[in-house]
PDB file with one MODEL, atoms N, CA, C and O in Angstrom:
MODEL        1
ATOM      1  N   MET A   1      23.216 -16.321  28.936  1.00  0.00           N
ATOM      2  CA  MET A   1      24.780 -16.846  28.094  1.00  0.00           C
ATOM      3  C   MET A   1      25.190 -14.636  28.685  1.00  0.00           C
ATOM      4  O   MET A   1      26.086 -13.847  28.984  1.00  0.00           O
ATOM      5  N   LEU A   2      24.312 -14.719  28.561  1.00  0.00           N
ATOM      6  CA  LEU A   2      24.779 -12.509  28.929  1.00  0.00           C
ATOM      7  C   LEU A   2      25.315 -12.005  30.079  1.00  0.00           C
ATOM      8  O   LEU A   2      26.244 -11.302  30.476  1.00  0.00           O
ATOM      9  N   VAL A   3      24.116 -12.804  30.566  1.00  0.00           N
ATOM     10  CA  VAL A   3      24.231 -12.226  32.054  1.00  0.00           C
ATOM     11  C   VAL A   3      26.240 -12.238  32.870  1.00  0.00           C
ATOM     12  O   VAL A   3      26.946 -11.295  33.227  1.00  0.00           O
ATOM     13  N   PRO A   4      26.478 -13.623  32.865  1.00  0.00           N
ATOM     14  CA  PRO A   4      27.834 -13.690  33.416  1.00  0.00           C
ATOM     15  C   PRO A   4      28.927 -12.681  32.908  1.00  0.00           C
ATOM     16  O   PRO A   4      29.628 -11.865  33.509  1.00  0.00           O
ATOM     17  N   PRO A   5      28.769 -13.191  30.982  1.00  0.00           N
ATOM     18  CA  PRO A   5      30.989 -12.421  31.133  1.00  0.00           C
ATOM     19  C   PRO A   5      30.195 -10.430  31.641  1.00  0.00           C
ATOM     20  O   PRO A   5      30.724  -9.463  32.189  1.00  0.00           O
ATOM     21  N   VAL A   6      28.937 -10.642  31.144  1.00  0.00           N
ATOM     22  CA  VAL A   6      28.569  -8.800  31.419  1.00  0.00           C
ATOM     23  C   VAL A   6      29.701  -8.327  33.147  1.00  0.00           C
ATOM     24  O   VAL A   6      30.619  -7.688  33.663  1.00  0.00           O
ATOM     25  N   CYS A   7      28.412  -9.474  33.292  1.00  0.00           N
ATOM     26  CA  CYS A   7      29.248  -8.926  35.113  1.00  0.00           C
ATOM     27  C   CYS A   7      30.688  -9.518  35.446  1.00  0.00           C
ATOM     28  O   CYS A   7      31.609  -8.975  36.057  1.00  0.00           O
ATOM     29  N   THR A   8      30.658 -10.134  35.166  1.00  0.00           N
ATOM     30  CA  THR A   8      33.003 -10.730  35.356  1.00  0.00           C
ATOM     31  C   THR A   8      33.248  -9.030  34.994  1.00  0.00           C
ATOM     32  O   THR A   8      33.651  -8.029  35.587  1.00  0.00           O
ATOM     33  N   LEU A   9      32.972  -9.228  34.266  1.00  0.00           N
ATOM     34  CA  LEU A   9      33.567  -8.033  33.430  1.00  0.00           C
ATOM     35  C   LEU A   9      33.697  -6.642  34.495  1.00  0.00           C
ATOM     36  O   LEU A   9      34.766  -6.338  35.023  1.00  0.00           O
ATOM     37  N   ILE A  10      32.434  -5.882  34.697  1.00  0.00           N
ATOM     38  CA  ILE A  10      32.427  -5.024  35.715  1.00  0.00           C
ATOM     39  C   ILE A  10      33.273  -5.281  36.534  1.00  0.00           C
ATOM     40  O   ILE A  10      34.289  -4.595  36.427  1.00  0.00           O
ATOM     41  N   ALA A  11      33.256  -6.376  37.723  1.00  0.00           N
ATOM     42  CA  ALA A  11      34.030  -6.797  38.908  1.00  0.00           C
ATOM     43  C   ALA A  11      34.834  -6.892  38.608  1.00  0.00           C
ATOM     44  O   ALA A  11      35.529  -6.907  39.624  1.00  0.00           O
ATOM     45  N   TYR A  12      35.767  -7.051  37.351  1.00  0.00           N
ATOM     46  CA  TYR A  12      36.633  -7.222  36.406  1.00  0.00           C
ATOM     47  C   TYR A  12      37.811  -5.726  36.375  1.00  0.00           C
ATOM     48  O   TYR A  12      39.017  -5.872  36.571  1.00  0.00           O
ATOM     49  N   LEU A  13      37.232  -4.499  36.124  1.00  0.00           N
ATOM     50  CA  LEU A  13      36.905  -3.436  36.253  1.00  0.00           C
ATOM     51  C   LEU A  13      37.466  -2.838  36.659  1.00  0.00           C
ATOM     52  O   LEU A  13      38.573  -2.315  36.534  1.00  0.00           O
ATOM     53  N   PHE A  14      35.949  -2.886  37.768  1.00  0.00           N
ATOM     54  CA  PHE A  14      36.882  -3.180  39.234  1.00  0.00           C
ATOM     55  C   PHE A  14      37.898  -3.121  39.824  1.00  0.00           C
ATOM     56  O   PHE A  14      38.650  -2.382  40.460  1.00  0.00           O
ATOM     57  N   THR A  15      37.711  -4.266  39.392  1.00  0.00           N
ATOM     58  CA  THR A  15      39.908  -4.443  41.233  1.00  0.00           C
ATOM     59  C   THR A  15      40.424  -4.469  39.704  1.00  0.00           C
ATOM     60  O   THR A  15      41.318  -5.315  39.733  1.00  0.00           O
ATOM     61  N   ALA A  16      40.354  -4.127  38.776  1.00  0.00           N
ATOM     62  CA  ALA A  16      41.796  -4.161  37.939  1.00  0.00           C
ATOM     63  C   ALA A  16      41.532  -2.039  38.065  1.00  0.00           C
ATOM     64  O   ALA A  16      42.241  -1.355  38.804  1.00  0.00           O
ATOM     65  N   GLY A  17      40.972  -1.744  37.622  1.00  0.00           N
ATOM     66  CA  GLY A  17      41.798  -0.310  38.212  1.00  0.00           C
ATOM     67  C   GLY A  17      41.132   0.298  39.702  1.00  0.00           C
ATOM     68  O   GLY A  17      40.437   1.308  39.808  1.00  0.00           O
ATOM     69  N   GLY A  18      41.607  -0.726  40.918  1.00  0.00           N
ATOM     70  CA  GLY A  18      42.043  -0.777  42.490  1.00  0.00           C
ATOM     71  C   GLY A  18      41.217  -0.335  42.967  1.00  0.00           C
ATOM     72  O   GLY A  18      41.471   0.221  44.035  1.00  0.00           O
ATOM     73  N   ILE A  19      39.862  -0.317  42.511  1.00  0.00           N
ATOM     74  CA  ILE A  19      38.453   0.440  43.553  1.00  0.00           C
ATOM     75  C   ILE A  19      38.050  -0.213  44.863  1.00  0.00           C
ATOM     76  O   ILE A  19      37.848   0.405  45.908  1.00  0.00           O
ATOM     77  N   ILE A  20      37.942  -1.683  44.680  1.00  0.00           N
ATOM     78  CA  ILE A  20      38.485  -2.599  44.747  1.00  0.00           C
ATOM     79  C   ILE A  20      38.972  -4.364  45.234  1.00  0.00           C
ATOM     80  O   ILE A  20      39.558  -4.805  44.245  1.00  0.00           O
ATOM     81  N   PRO A  21      38.951  -5.062  45.940  1.00  0.00           N
ATOM     82  CA  PRO A  21      40.120  -5.578  46.565  1.00  0.00           C
ATOM     83  C   PRO A  21      40.143  -6.961  45.734  1.00  0.00           C
ATOM     84  O   PRO A  21      39.037  -7.409  45.430  1.00  0.00           O
ATOM     85  N   PRO A  22      41.029  -7.524  45.424  1.00  0.00           N
ATOM     86  CA  PRO A  22      41.000  -8.845  44.493  1.00  0.00           C
ATOM     87  C   PRO A  22      39.907  -9.986  46.441  1.00  0.00           C
ATOM     88  O   PRO A  22      39.798  -9.951  47.666  1.00  0.00           O
ATOM     89  N   VAL A  23      39.466 -10.747  45.158  1.00  0.00           N
ATOM     90  CA  VAL A  23      38.925 -11.827  46.571  1.00  0.00           C
ATOM     91  C   VAL A  23      39.625 -12.734  46.635  1.00  0.00           C
ATOM     92  O   VAL A  23      39.451 -13.587  47.505  1.00  0.00           O
ATOM     93  N   TYR A  24      40.250 -12.628  49.090  1.00  0.00           N
ATOM     94  CA  TYR A  24      41.608 -13.780  49.051  1.00  0.00           C
ATOM     95  C   TYR A  24      40.761 -14.312  49.834  1.00  0.00           C
ATOM     96  O   TYR A  24      41.444 -14.810  50.730  1.00  0.00           O
ATOM     97  N   VAL A  25      39.464 -14.550  50.083  1.00  0.00           N
ATOM     98  CA  VAL A  25      39.587 -14.864  51.177  1.00  0.00           C
ATOM     99  C   VAL A  25      37.688 -15.638  51.231  1.00  0.00           C
ATOM    100  O   VAL A  25      36.601 -15.065  51.164  1.00  0.00           O
ATOM    101  N   GLN A  26      38.134 -17.481  51.413  1.00  0.00           N
ATOM    102  CA  GLN A  26      36.374 -17.989  51.393  1.00  0.00           C
ATOM    103  C   GLN A  26      36.095 -18.019  51.975  1.00  0.00           C
ATOM    104  O   GLN A  26      36.561 -17.927  53.110  1.00  0.00           O
ATOM    105  N   VAL A  27      34.419 -18.279  51.343  1.00  0.00           N
ATOM    106  CA  VAL A  27      33.209 -17.867  51.914  1.00  0.00           C
ATOM    107  C   VAL A  27      32.597 -19.105  51.682  1.00  0.00           C
ATOM    108  O   VAL A  27      33.078 -19.934  50.910  1.00  0.00           O
ATOM    109  N   PRO A  28      31.306 -19.313  52.463  1.00  0.00           N
ATOM    110  CA  PRO A  28      30.892 -20.623  52.128  1.00  0.00           C
ATOM    111  C   PRO A  28      29.544 -20.146  51.049  1.00  0.00           C
ATOM    112  O   PRO A  28      28.649 -19.497  51.591  1.00  0.00           O
ATOM    113  N   TRP A  29      29.438 -20.370  49.975  1.00  0.00           N
ATOM    114  CA  TRP A  29      28.428 -20.648  49.219  1.00  0.00           C
ATOM    115  C   TRP A  29      27.481 -19.721  48.899  1.00  0.00           C
ATOM    116  O   TRP A  29      27.167 -19.003  47.950  1.00  0.00           O
ATOM    117  N   VAL A  30      26.851 -20.182  50.905  1.00  0.00           N
ATOM    118  CA  VAL A  30      25.724 -19.714  50.772  1.00  0.00           C
ATOM    119  C   VAL A  30      24.953 -18.493  51.418  1.00  0.00           C
ATOM    120  O   VAL A  30      23.855 -18.213  51.899  1.00  0.00           O
ATOM    121  N   MET A  31      26.000 -18.019  51.183  1.00  0.00           N
ATOM    122  CA  MET A  31      26.018 -16.578  51.791  1.00  0.00           C
ATOM    123  C   MET A  31      25.204 -15.712  50.634  1.00  0.00           C
ATOM    124  O   MET A  31      25.533 -15.636  49.451  1.00  0.00           O
ATOM    125  N   PRO A  32      23.819 -14.944  51.394  1.00  0.00           N
ATOM    126  CA  PRO A  32      22.951 -13.383  50.081  1.00  0.00           C
ATOM    127  C   PRO A  32      24.424 -12.774  49.910  1.00  0.00           C
ATOM    128  O   PRO A  32      25.385 -12.697  50.676  1.00  0.00           O
ATOM    129  N   VAL A  33      24.172 -12.322  48.420  1.00  0.00           N
ATOM    130  CA  VAL A  33      24.929 -11.411  46.582  1.00  0.00           C
ATOM    131  C   VAL A  33      25.655 -10.836  48.327  1.00  0.00           C
ATOM    132  O   VAL A  33      26.119 -11.642  49.134  1.00  0.00           O
ATOM    133  N   GLY A  34      25.582  -9.282  48.574  1.00  0.00           N
ATOM    134  CA  GLY A  34      26.317  -8.288  49.342  1.00  0.00           C
ATOM    135  C   GLY A  34      26.917  -8.919  50.428  1.00  0.00           C
ATOM    136  O   GLY A  34      27.846  -8.226  50.844  1.00  0.00           O
ATOM    137  N   ILE A  35      26.744 -10.112  51.156  1.00  0.00           N
ATOM    138  CA  ILE A  35      27.905 -10.120  52.055  1.00  0.00           C
ATOM    139  C   ILE A  35      29.000 -10.792  52.057  1.00  0.00           C
ATOM    140  O   ILE A  35      29.903 -10.702  52.888  1.00  0.00           O
ATOM    141  N   TYR A  36      28.932 -11.772  50.741  1.00  0.00           N
ATOM    142  CA  TYR A  36      29.791 -12.755  50.619  1.00  0.00           C
ATOM    143  C   TYR A  36      30.817 -11.858  49.406  1.00  0.00           C
ATOM    144  O   TYR A  36      31.101 -12.549  48.427  1.00  0.00           O
ATOM    145  N   ALA A  37      31.264 -10.710  49.397  1.00  0.00           N
ATOM    146  CA  ALA A  37      31.887  -9.863  48.179  1.00  0.00           C
ATOM    147  C   ALA A  37      31.923  -9.243  49.818  1.00  0.00           C
ATOM    148  O   ALA A  37      33.121  -9.204  50.097  1.00  0.00           O
ATOM    149  N   PHE A  38      31.642  -9.069  50.237  1.00  0.00           N
ATOM    150  CA  PHE A  38      32.522  -7.858  51.347  1.00  0.00           C
ATOM    151  C   PHE A  38      33.251  -8.616  52.277  1.00  0.00           C
ATOM    152  O   PHE A  38      34.383  -8.359  52.686  1.00  0.00           O
ATOM    153  N   LEU A  39      32.161 -10.067  52.752  1.00  0.00           N
ATOM    154  CA  LEU A  39      33.533 -10.770  53.376  1.00  0.00           C
ATOM    155  C   LEU A  39      34.894 -12.010  52.714  1.00  0.00           C
ATOM    156  O   LEU A  39      35.913 -12.540  53.155  1.00  0.00           O
ATOM    157  N   ALA A  40      34.139 -11.999  51.490  1.00  0.00           N
ATOM    158  CA  ALA A  40      35.433 -12.703  50.011  1.00  0.00           C
ATOM    159  C   ALA A  40      36.843 -11.229  50.010  1.00  0.00           C
ATOM    160  O   ALA A  40      38.020 -11.416  49.701  1.00  0.00           O
ATOM    161  N   THR A  41      36.150  -9.693  50.502  1.00  0.00           N
ATOM    162  CA  THR A  41      37.389  -9.169  49.705  1.00  0.00           C
ATOM    163  C   THR A  41      37.549  -8.111  51.567  1.00  0.00           C
ATOM    164  O   THR A  41      37.607  -6.915  51.853  1.00  0.00           O
ATOM    165  N   GLY A  42      37.567  -9.763  52.592  1.00  0.00           N
ATOM    166  CA  GLY A  42      38.787  -8.643  53.831  1.00  0.00           C
ATOM    167  C   GLY A  42      37.981  -7.928  54.448  1.00  0.00           C
ATOM    168  O   GLY A  42      38.286  -7.637  55.604  1.00  0.00           O
ATOM    169  N   GLY A  43      36.476  -7.323  53.791  1.00  0.00           N
ATOM    170  CA  GLY A  43      35.538  -6.275  54.699  1.00  0.00           C
ATOM    171  C   GLY A  43      35.483  -4.806  53.868  1.00  0.00           C
ATOM    172  O   GLY A  43      35.403  -3.723  54.446  1.00  0.00           O
ATOM    173  N   SER A  44      35.555  -5.009  52.072  1.00  0.00           N
ATOM    174  CA  SER A  44      35.705  -3.695  51.190  1.00  0.00           C
ATOM    175  C   SER A  44      33.544  -3.953  51.167  1.00  0.00           C
ATOM    176  O   SER A  44      32.756  -4.754  50.665  1.00  0.00           O
ATOM    177  N   LEU A  45      33.449  -2.436  52.234  1.00  0.00           N
ATOM    178  CA  LEU A  45      31.487  -2.089  51.523  1.00  0.00           C
ATOM    179  C   LEU A  45      31.215  -2.021  50.255  1.00  0.00           C
ATOM    180  O   LEU A  45      30.045  -2.262  49.959  1.00  0.00           O
ATOM    181  N   MET A  46      32.702  -1.495  48.523  1.00  0.00           N
ATOM    182  CA  MET A  46      33.047  -1.548  47.617  1.00  0.00           C
ATOM    183  C   MET A  46      32.300  -2.979  47.288  1.00  0.00           C
ATOM    184  O   MET A  46      31.082  -2.963  47.109  1.00  0.00           O
ATOM    185  N   ALA A  47      32.830  -3.877  47.230  1.00  0.00           N
ATOM    186  CA  ALA A  47      32.898  -4.815  46.927  1.00  0.00           C
ATOM    187  C   ALA A  47      31.574  -5.437  47.228  1.00  0.00           C
ATOM    188  O   ALA A  47      31.445  -6.600  46.843  1.00  0.00           O
ATOM    189  N   GLY A  48      30.530  -4.860  47.866  1.00  0.00           N
ATOM    190  CA  GLY A  48      29.501  -5.979  48.634  1.00  0.00           C
ATOM    191  C   GLY A  48      28.318  -4.734  47.512  1.00  0.00           C
ATOM    192  O   GLY A  48      27.232  -5.208  47.179  1.00  0.00           O
ATOM    193  N   LEU A  49      28.659  -3.252  47.041  1.00  0.00           N
ATOM    194  CA  LEU A  49      28.432  -2.550  46.833  1.00  0.00           C
ATOM    195  C   LEU A  49      28.335  -3.194  45.042  1.00  0.00           C
ATOM    196  O   LEU A  49      27.464  -3.334  44.183  1.00  0.00           O
ATOM    197  N   VAL A  50      29.721  -3.425  45.184  1.00  0.00           N
ATOM    198  CA  VAL A  50      29.831  -3.827  43.880  1.00  0.00           C
ATOM    199  C   VAL A  50      28.835  -5.039  43.290  1.00  0.00           C
ATOM    200  O   VAL A  50      28.191  -4.856  42.257  1.00  0.00           O
ATOM    201  N   ALA A  51      28.767  -6.352  44.077  1.00  0.00           N
ATOM    202  CA  ALA A  51      28.151  -6.353  43.518  1.00  0.00           C
ATOM    203  C   ALA A  51      26.441  -6.409  43.811  1.00  0.00           C
ATOM    204  O   ALA A  51      26.023  -7.015  42.825  1.00  0.00           O
ATOM    205  N   LEU A  52      25.389  -6.111  44.584  1.00  0.00           N
ATOM    206  CA  LEU A  52      24.081  -5.207  44.513  1.00  0.00           C
ATOM    207  C   LEU A  52      24.601  -4.650  43.420  1.00  0.00           C
ATOM    208  O   LEU A  52      23.464  -4.298  43.107  1.00  0.00           O
ATOM    209  N   ILE A  53      25.467  -4.104  42.258  1.00  0.00           N
ATOM    210  CA  ILE A  53      25.767  -3.597  40.799  1.00  0.00           C
ATOM    211  C   ILE A  53      25.084  -4.796  39.857  1.00  0.00           C
ATOM    212  O   ILE A  53      24.073  -4.983  39.181  1.00  0.00           O
ATOM    213  N   ASN A  54      26.250  -5.450  40.241  1.00  0.00           N
ATOM    214  CA  ASN A  54      26.318  -6.882  39.444  1.00  0.00           C
ATOM    215  C   ASN A  54      24.412  -7.469  39.016  1.00  0.00           C
ATOM    216  O   ASN A  54      23.854  -7.789  37.967  1.00  0.00           O
ATOM    217  N   LEU A  55      23.793  -7.316  41.014  1.00  0.00           N
ATOM    218  CA  LEU A  55      22.226  -7.783  41.068  1.00  0.00           C
ATOM    219  C   LEU A  55      21.542  -7.310  40.256  1.00  0.00           C
ATOM    220  O   LEU A  55      20.696  -7.856  39.547  1.00  0.00           O
ATOM    221  N   GLY A  56      21.822  -6.400  40.299  1.00  0.00           N
ATOM    222  CA  GLY A  56      20.622  -5.304  39.347  1.00  0.00           C
ATOM    223  C   GLY A  56      20.954  -5.179  38.173  1.00  0.00           C
ATOM    224  O   GLY A  56      19.983  -4.986  37.441  1.00  0.00           O
ATOM    225  N   VAL A  57      22.322  -5.218  37.454  1.00  0.00           N
ATOM    226  CA  VAL A  57      22.278  -5.377  35.881  1.00  0.00           C
ATOM    227  C   VAL A  57      22.534  -6.892  35.893  1.00  0.00           C
ATOM    228  O   VAL A  57      23.517  -7.076  35.175  1.00  0.00           O
ATOM    229  N   SER A  58      22.093  -8.051  36.383  1.00  0.00           N
ATOM    230  CA  SER A  58      21.229  -8.900  35.923  1.00  0.00           C
ATOM    231  C   SER A  58      19.263  -8.827  35.731  1.00  0.00           C
ATOM    232  O   SER A  58      18.669  -8.864  34.654  1.00  0.00           O
ATOM    233  N   PHE A  59      18.800  -8.749  36.739  1.00  0.00           N
ATOM    234  CA  PHE A  59      18.192  -8.072  36.729  1.00  0.00           C
ATOM    235  C   PHE A  59      17.256  -7.346  35.415  1.00  0.00           C
ATOM    236  O   PHE A  59      16.159  -7.761  35.043  1.00  0.00           O
ATOM    237  N   LEU A  60      17.888  -6.344  34.925  1.00  0.00           N
ATOM    238  CA  LEU A  60      17.336  -5.108  34.211  1.00  0.00           C
ATOM    239  C   LEU A  60      18.407  -5.441  32.847  1.00  0.00           C
ATOM    240  O   LEU A  60      18.403  -4.699  31.864  1.00  0.00           O
ATOM    241  N   ILE A  61      19.189  -7.903  32.379  1.00  0.00           N
ATOM    242  CA  ILE A  61      18.819  -7.428  31.305  1.00  0.00           C
ATOM    243  C   ILE A  61      18.324  -8.957  31.154  1.00  0.00           C
ATOM    244  O   ILE A  61      18.376  -9.504  30.052  1.00  0.00           O
ATOM    245  N   TRP A  62      17.666  -9.875  32.714  1.00  0.00           N
ATOM    246  CA  TRP A  62      16.729 -10.372  32.360  1.00  0.00           C
ATOM    247  C   TRP A  62      14.998 -10.158  32.692  1.00  0.00           C
ATOM    248  O   TRP A  62      14.350 -11.138  33.061  1.00  0.00           O
ATOM    249  N   THR A  63      14.514  -9.175  32.572  1.00  0.00           N
ATOM    250  CA  THR A  63      13.615  -8.093  32.916  1.00  0.00           C
ATOM    251  C   THR A  63      12.627  -9.052  31.239  1.00  0.00           C
ATOM    252  O   THR A  63      11.795  -9.947  31.091  1.00  0.00           O
ATOM    253  N   PRO A  64      13.504  -8.034  30.285  1.00  0.00           N
ATOM    254  CA  PRO A  64      12.825  -8.179  29.206  1.00  0.00           C
ATOM    255  C   PRO A  64      12.723  -9.887  28.705  1.00  0.00           C
ATOM    256  O   PRO A  64      12.255  -9.777  27.572  1.00  0.00           O
ATOM    257  N   PHE A  65      12.846 -10.831  28.869  1.00  0.00           N
ATOM    258  CA  PHE A  65      12.565 -12.067  28.692  1.00  0.00           C
ATOM    259  C   PHE A  65      12.031 -12.129  28.941  1.00  0.00           C
ATOM    260  O   PHE A  65      10.929 -12.046  28.399  1.00  0.00           O
ATOM    261  N   VAL A  66      12.440 -12.464  30.653  1.00  0.00           N
ATOM    262  CA  VAL A  66      11.053 -12.636  31.668  1.00  0.00           C
ATOM    263  C   VAL A  66       9.669 -12.196  31.477  1.00  0.00           C
ATOM    264  O   VAL A  66       8.843 -13.065  31.756  1.00  0.00           O
ATOM    265  N   LEU A  67       9.143 -10.950  31.031  1.00  0.00           N
ATOM    266  CA  LEU A  67       8.171 -10.208  30.276  1.00  0.00           C
ATOM    267  C   LEU A  67       7.873 -11.259  29.023  1.00  0.00           C
ATOM    268  O   LEU A  67       6.850 -11.944  29.036  1.00  0.00           O
ATOM    269  N   LEU A  68       8.937 -11.345  27.828  1.00  0.00           N
ATOM    270  CA  LEU A  68       8.362 -11.989  26.878  1.00  0.00           C
ATOM    271  C   LEU A  68       8.084 -13.544  27.453  1.00  0.00           C
ATOM    272  O   LEU A  68       7.210 -13.844  26.640  1.00  0.00           O
ATOM    273  N   ALA A  69       8.206 -14.557  28.169  1.00  0.00           N
ATOM    274  CA  ALA A  69       7.891 -15.391  28.003  1.00  0.00           C
ATOM    275  C   ALA A  69       6.702 -15.586  28.767  1.00  0.00           C
ATOM    276  O   ALA A  69       5.911 -16.435  28.355  1.00  0.00           O
ATOM    277  N   ASN A  70       6.322 -14.684  30.248  1.00  0.00           N
ATOM    278  CA  ASN A  70       5.174 -13.855  30.184  1.00  0.00           C
ATOM    279  C   ASN A  70       3.848 -14.834  28.849  1.00  0.00           C
ATOM    280  O   ASN A  70       3.222 -15.863  28.595  1.00  0.00           O
ATOM    281  N   ARG A  71       4.331 -12.885  28.283  1.00  0.00           N
ATOM    282  CA  ARG A  71       3.301 -12.500  27.554  1.00  0.00           C
ATOM    283  C   ARG A  71       3.204 -14.200  26.535  1.00  0.00           C
ATOM    284  O   ARG A  71       2.141 -14.779  26.310  1.00  0.00           O
ATOM    285  N   GLN A  72       4.375 -14.615  26.143  1.00  0.00           N
ATOM    286  CA  GLN A  72       3.750 -15.726  25.264  1.00  0.00           C
ATOM    287  C   GLN A  72       3.387 -16.582  25.454  1.00  0.00           C
ATOM    288  O   GLN A  72       2.458 -17.012  24.769  1.00  0.00           O
ATOM    289  N   GLN A  73       3.894 -17.274  26.445  1.00  0.00           N
ATOM    290  CA  GLN A  73       2.359 -17.804  27.864  1.00  0.00           C
ATOM    291  C   GLN A  73       0.708 -17.229  27.951  1.00  0.00           C
ATOM    292  O   GLN A  73      -0.150 -17.994  28.394  1.00  0.00           O
ATOM    293  N   GLU A  74       0.495 -16.430  27.690  1.00  0.00           N
ATOM    294  CA  GLU A  74      -0.896 -16.133  28.350  1.00  0.00           C
ATOM    295  C   GLU A  74      -1.612 -16.109  26.546  1.00  0.00           C
ATOM    296  O   GLU A  74      -2.826 -16.130  26.346  1.00  0.00           O
ATOM    297  N   VAL A  75      -0.471 -16.057  25.307  1.00  0.00           N
ATOM    298  CA  VAL A  75      -0.834 -16.466  24.267  1.00  0.00           C
ATOM    299  C   VAL A  75      -1.839 -17.533  24.206  1.00  0.00           C
ATOM    300  O   VAL A  75      -3.050 -17.596  23.995  1.00  0.00           O
ATOM    301  N   GLU A  76      -0.764 -18.450  24.503  1.00  0.00           N
ATOM    302  CA  GLU A  76      -1.585 -19.760  24.558  1.00  0.00           C
ATOM    303  C   GLU A  76      -1.940 -20.719  25.053  1.00  0.00           C
ATOM    304  O   GLU A  76      -2.735 -21.457  24.471  1.00  0.00           O
TER     305      GLU A  76
ENDMDL
END
C-alpha cells in the first residue's frame, strides 16, 4: 500500500517540475519499465530514467518486508 503513492509522487514531482513531459502516447502494457515510459512520453530519456528510479524505490521499500517474511518462514 505504500509503494504506489510514493512512486506516483516521484513521477508527479518530476512532471510538475517540467523535468519530464506528461504521458500522451498509448503504449501496450507489456513493455518493460524504462521502455514504456520512454515511448509513452514521446521519446524522453529522462522519463525512462525516472521509471527506473521508481523501480529502485519500489525494490527498496519491499525488500525489508520480503526479508522479514523469509525469516518468519524459516522459524516455522
